[in-house]
Coordinates of C-alpha atoms in Angstrom, one line a residue:
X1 CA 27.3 3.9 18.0
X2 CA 23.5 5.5 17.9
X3 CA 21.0 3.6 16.2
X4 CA 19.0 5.3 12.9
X5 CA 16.2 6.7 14.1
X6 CA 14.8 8.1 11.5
X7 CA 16.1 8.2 7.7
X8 CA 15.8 10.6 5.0
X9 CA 15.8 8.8 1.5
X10 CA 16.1 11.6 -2.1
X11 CA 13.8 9.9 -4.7
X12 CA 14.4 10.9 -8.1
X13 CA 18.0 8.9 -9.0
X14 CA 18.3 7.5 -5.4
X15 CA 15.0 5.7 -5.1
X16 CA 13.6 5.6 -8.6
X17 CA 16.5 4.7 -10.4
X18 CA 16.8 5.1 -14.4
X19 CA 13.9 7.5 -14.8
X20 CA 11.7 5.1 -12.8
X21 CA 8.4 7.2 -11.5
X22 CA 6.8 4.4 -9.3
X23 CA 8.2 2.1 -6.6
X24 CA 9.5 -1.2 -6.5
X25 CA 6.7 -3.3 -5.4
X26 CA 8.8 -4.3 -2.2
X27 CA 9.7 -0.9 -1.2
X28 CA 6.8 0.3 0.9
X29 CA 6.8 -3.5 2.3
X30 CA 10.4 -2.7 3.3
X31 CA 9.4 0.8 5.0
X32 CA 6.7 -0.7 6.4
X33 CA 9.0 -3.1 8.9
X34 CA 11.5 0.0 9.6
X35 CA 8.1 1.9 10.8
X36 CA 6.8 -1.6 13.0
X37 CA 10.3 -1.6 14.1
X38 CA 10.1 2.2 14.9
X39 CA 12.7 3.6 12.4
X40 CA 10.7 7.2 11.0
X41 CA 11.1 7.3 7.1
X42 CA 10.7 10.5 5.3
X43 CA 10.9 11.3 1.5
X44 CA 13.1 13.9 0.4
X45 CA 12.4 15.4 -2.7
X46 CA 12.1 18.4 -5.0
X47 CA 8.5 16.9 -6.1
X48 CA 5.4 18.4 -4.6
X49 CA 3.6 16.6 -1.6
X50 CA 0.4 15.2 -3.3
X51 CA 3.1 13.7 -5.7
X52 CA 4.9 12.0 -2.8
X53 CA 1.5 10.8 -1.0
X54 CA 0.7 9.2 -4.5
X55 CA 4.2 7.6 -4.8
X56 CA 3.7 6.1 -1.7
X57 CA 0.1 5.7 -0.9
X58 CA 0.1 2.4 1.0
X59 CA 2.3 3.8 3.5
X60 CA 1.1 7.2 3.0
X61 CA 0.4 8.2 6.3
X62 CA 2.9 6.9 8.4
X63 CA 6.1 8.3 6.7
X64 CA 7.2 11.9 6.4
X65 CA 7.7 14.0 3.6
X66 CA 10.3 16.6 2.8
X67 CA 8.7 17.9 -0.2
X68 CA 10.0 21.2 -2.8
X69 CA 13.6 20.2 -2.3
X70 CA 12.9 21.6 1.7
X71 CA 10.7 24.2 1.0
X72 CA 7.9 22.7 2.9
X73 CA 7.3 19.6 5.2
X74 CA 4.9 17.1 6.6
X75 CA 4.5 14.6 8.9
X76 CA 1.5 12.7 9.9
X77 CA -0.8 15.4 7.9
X78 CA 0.7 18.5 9.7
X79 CA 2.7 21.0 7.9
X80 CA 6.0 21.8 9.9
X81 CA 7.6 24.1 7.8
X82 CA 7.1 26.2 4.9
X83 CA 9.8 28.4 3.2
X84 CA 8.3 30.6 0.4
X85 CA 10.5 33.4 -2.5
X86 CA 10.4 36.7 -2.9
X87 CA 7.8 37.3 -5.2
X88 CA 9.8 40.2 -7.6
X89 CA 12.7 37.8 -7.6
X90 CA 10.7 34.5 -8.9
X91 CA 9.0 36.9 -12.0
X92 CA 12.6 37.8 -13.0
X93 CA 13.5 34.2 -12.8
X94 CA 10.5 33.0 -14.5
X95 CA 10.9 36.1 -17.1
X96 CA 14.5 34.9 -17.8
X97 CA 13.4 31.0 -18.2
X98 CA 10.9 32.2 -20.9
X99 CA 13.1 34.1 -22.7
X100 CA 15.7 30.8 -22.8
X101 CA 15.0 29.0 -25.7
X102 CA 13.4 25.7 -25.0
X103 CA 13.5 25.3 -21.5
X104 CA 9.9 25.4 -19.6
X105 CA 8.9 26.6 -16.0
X106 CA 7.5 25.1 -13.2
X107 CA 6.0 27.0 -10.1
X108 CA 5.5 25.6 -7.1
X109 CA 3.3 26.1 -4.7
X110 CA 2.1 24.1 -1.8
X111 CA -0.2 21.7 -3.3
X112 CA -0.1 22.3 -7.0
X113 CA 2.3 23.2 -9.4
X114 CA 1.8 25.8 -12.3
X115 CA 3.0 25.5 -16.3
X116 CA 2.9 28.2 -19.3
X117 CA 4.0 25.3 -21.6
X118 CA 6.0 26.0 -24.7
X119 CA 5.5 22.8 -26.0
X120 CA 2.4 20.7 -24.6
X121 CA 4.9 18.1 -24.3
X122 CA 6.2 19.6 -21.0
X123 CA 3.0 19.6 -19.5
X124 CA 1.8 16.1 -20.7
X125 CA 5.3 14.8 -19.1
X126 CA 4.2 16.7 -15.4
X127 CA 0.8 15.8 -15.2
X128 CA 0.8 12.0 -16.9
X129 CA 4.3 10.4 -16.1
X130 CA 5.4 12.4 -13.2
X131 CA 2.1 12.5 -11.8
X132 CA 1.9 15.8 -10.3
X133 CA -1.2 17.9 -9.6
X134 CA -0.4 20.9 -12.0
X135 CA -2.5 23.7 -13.7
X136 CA -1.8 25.0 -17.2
X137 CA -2.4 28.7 -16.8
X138 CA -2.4 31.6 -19.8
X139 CA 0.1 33.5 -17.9
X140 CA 2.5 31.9 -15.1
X141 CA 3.3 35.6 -13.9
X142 CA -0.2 36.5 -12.8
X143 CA -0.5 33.1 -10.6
X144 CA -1.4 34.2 -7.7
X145 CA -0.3 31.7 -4.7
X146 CA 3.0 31.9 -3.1
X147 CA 5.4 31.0 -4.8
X148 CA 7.8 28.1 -3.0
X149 CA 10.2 26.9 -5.9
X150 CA 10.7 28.1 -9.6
X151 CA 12.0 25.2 -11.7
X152 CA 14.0 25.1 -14.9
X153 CA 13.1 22.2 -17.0
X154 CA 15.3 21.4 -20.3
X155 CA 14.5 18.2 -21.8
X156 CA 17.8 16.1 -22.0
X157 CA 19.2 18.0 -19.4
X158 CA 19.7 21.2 -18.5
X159 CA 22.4 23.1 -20.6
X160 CA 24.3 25.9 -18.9
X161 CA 23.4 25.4 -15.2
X162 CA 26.7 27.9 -14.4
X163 CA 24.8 30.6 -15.5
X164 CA 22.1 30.2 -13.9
X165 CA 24.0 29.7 -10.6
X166 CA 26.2 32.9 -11.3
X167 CA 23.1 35.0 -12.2
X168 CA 20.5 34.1 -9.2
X169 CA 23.0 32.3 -6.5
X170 CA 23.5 35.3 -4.6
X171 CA 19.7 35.9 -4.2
X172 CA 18.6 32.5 -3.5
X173 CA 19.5 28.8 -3.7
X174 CA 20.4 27.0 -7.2
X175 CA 20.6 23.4 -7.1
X176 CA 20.3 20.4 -9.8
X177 CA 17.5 18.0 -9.3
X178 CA 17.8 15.5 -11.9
X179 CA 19.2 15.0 -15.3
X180 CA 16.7 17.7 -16.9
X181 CA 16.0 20.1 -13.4
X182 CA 17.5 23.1 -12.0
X183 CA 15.9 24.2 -8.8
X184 CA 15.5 27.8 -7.2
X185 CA 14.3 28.2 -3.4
X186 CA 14.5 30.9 -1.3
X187 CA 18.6 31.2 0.0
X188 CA 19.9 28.9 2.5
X189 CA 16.6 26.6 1.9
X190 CA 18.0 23.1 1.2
X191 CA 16.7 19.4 1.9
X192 CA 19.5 19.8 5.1
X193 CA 17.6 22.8 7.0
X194 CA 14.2 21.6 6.7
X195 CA 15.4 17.7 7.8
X196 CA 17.6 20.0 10.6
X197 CA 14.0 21.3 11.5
X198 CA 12.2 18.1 11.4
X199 CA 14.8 16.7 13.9
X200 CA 14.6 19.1 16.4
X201 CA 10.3 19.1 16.0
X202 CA 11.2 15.2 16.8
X203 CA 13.3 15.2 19.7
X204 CA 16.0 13.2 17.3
X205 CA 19.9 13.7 17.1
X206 CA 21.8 14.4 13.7
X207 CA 23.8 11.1 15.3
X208 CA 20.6 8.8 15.1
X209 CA 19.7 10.4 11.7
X210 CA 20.5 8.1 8.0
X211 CA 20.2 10.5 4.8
X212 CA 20.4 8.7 1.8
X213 CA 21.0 10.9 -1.7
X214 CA 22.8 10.9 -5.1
X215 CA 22.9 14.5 -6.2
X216 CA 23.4 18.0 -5.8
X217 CA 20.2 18.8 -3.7
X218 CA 21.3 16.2 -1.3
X219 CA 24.0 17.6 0.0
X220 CA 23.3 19.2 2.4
X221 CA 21.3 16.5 4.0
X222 CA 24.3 14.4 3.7
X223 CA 26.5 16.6 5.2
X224 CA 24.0 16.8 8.5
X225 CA 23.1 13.2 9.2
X226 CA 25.1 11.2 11.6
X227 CA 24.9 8.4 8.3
X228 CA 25.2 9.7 5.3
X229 CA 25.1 7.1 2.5
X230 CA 25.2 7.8 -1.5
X231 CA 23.9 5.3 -4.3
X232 CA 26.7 4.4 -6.7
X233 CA 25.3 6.1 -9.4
X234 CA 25.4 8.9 -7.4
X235 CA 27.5 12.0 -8.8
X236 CA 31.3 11.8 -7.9
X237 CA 31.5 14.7 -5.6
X238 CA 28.1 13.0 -4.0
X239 CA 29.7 9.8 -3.7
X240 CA 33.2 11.5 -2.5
X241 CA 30.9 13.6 0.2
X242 CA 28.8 10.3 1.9
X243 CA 30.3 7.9 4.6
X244 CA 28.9 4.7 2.7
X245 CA 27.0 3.4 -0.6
X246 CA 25.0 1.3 -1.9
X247 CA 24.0 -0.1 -5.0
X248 CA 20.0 0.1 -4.7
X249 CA 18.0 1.6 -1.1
X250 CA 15.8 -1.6 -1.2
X251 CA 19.2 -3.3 -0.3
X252 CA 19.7 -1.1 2.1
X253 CA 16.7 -1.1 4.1
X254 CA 16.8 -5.0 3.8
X255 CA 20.3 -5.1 5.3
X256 CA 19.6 -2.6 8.2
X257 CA 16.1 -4.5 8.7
X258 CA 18.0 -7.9 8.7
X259 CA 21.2 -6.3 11.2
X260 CA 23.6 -7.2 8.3
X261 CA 24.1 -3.8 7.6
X262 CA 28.2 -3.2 8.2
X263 CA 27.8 0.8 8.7
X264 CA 26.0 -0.1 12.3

């Protein structure tokens, strides 16, 4: 059997359990001895990539980042891929999310994020607990950037993601990110393709390749790497899909640092 090279670790559920949004002290000290040991660690996420340097800031520069649920990547500072929407399709999203009751939207572009908040609630939540680098504009339809990722946001979770699947999922990827997230990207982006990309850039096989996830956006991630391991809060079908689990990462990372690990 291939040893992990390089592992790909979902945050939100996976690493920050029960609504966590900052590390266990220990876990960058973990990372830290897969990196000395020469094991490449990148975050996986649907959060932006200022958000992720933040999260992991004494290890910053060293890991890799899979940022926008694979619309864009980084490693070592350098952008290696970037995967933006067609702009008429992400207004008639956006249009549609306004006119839905409750439920905010985010758009994402490279380094900041953009809110027309209903309630100032939503935007208090984004920039003070999850931290992200995000602009309150008057009118989210004339922002001008490229757009990566349009976001649903229902607080509580979000209530009819079927629709929203059946309505867009032709025209581009729908995925759930989290108990209150529904996530559009351009089709056939996915967490999978961009670490698929990342691999190749890398000179690393899918065999040598740990991918670590608990939900919907994961799975195609899971599906590609030679380990695929789901947390046990993981969603059934997640937890079905993976080769292994495990209760918390940190555990994991201790048991592959220590060679107790029983998946190698």
């Amino acid at each position: 059997m291939k040893n992990i090279r390089l592992i790909a670790c979902d945050l939100d559920g996976t690493l920050l359990l029960n609504g966590a949004q900052s590390l266990n002290p220990e876990t960058c000290g973990l990372i830290q001895q897969l990196l000395d040991q020469g094991i490449l660690f990148f975050a996986a996420s649907g959060r932006q990539y200022t958000n992720l340097q933040r999260l992991f800031w004494p290890i910053r520069d060293r890991i890799g980042y899979l940022c926008e649920n694979g619309c864009v990547s980084f490693y070592q500072g350098r952008q290696l891929s970037k995967e933006c929407m067609d702009r008429e399709l992400c207004l008639e999203v956006m249009q549609a999310i306004q006119e839905t009751g409750e439920a905010e939207v985010l758009l994402s572009g490279v380094m900041e994020c953009y809110v027309q908040p209903k309630n100032m609630r939503f935007y208090e939540h984004m920039k003070y607990v999850v931290k992200n680098d995000v602009t309150m504009v008057p009118d989210i339809l004339q922002t001008q950037e490229e757009y990566m990722k349009v976001s649903i946001y229902e607080e509580g979770g979000v209530k009819d993601e079927s629709y929203w699947k059946e309505r867009f999922g032709s025209r581009c990827t729908v995925v759930t990110g989290g108990n209150s997230w529904l996530d559009m990207m351009p089709l056939h982006v996915n967490k999978g393709a961009a670490l698929e990309r990342v691999l190749e850039e890398l000179h690393i096989s899918r065999e040598e390749c740990m991918a670590i996830g608990d939900n919907d956006n994961d799975r195609e991630m899971l599906e590609l790497a030679g380990f695929s391991v789901a947390v046990r809060s993981a969603r059934p079908e997640i937890r079905a899909l993976a080769r292994y689990e495990t209760d918390t990462v940190e555990n994991l990372l201790w048991e592959i640092l220590n060679g107790m690990w029983t998946g190698l």
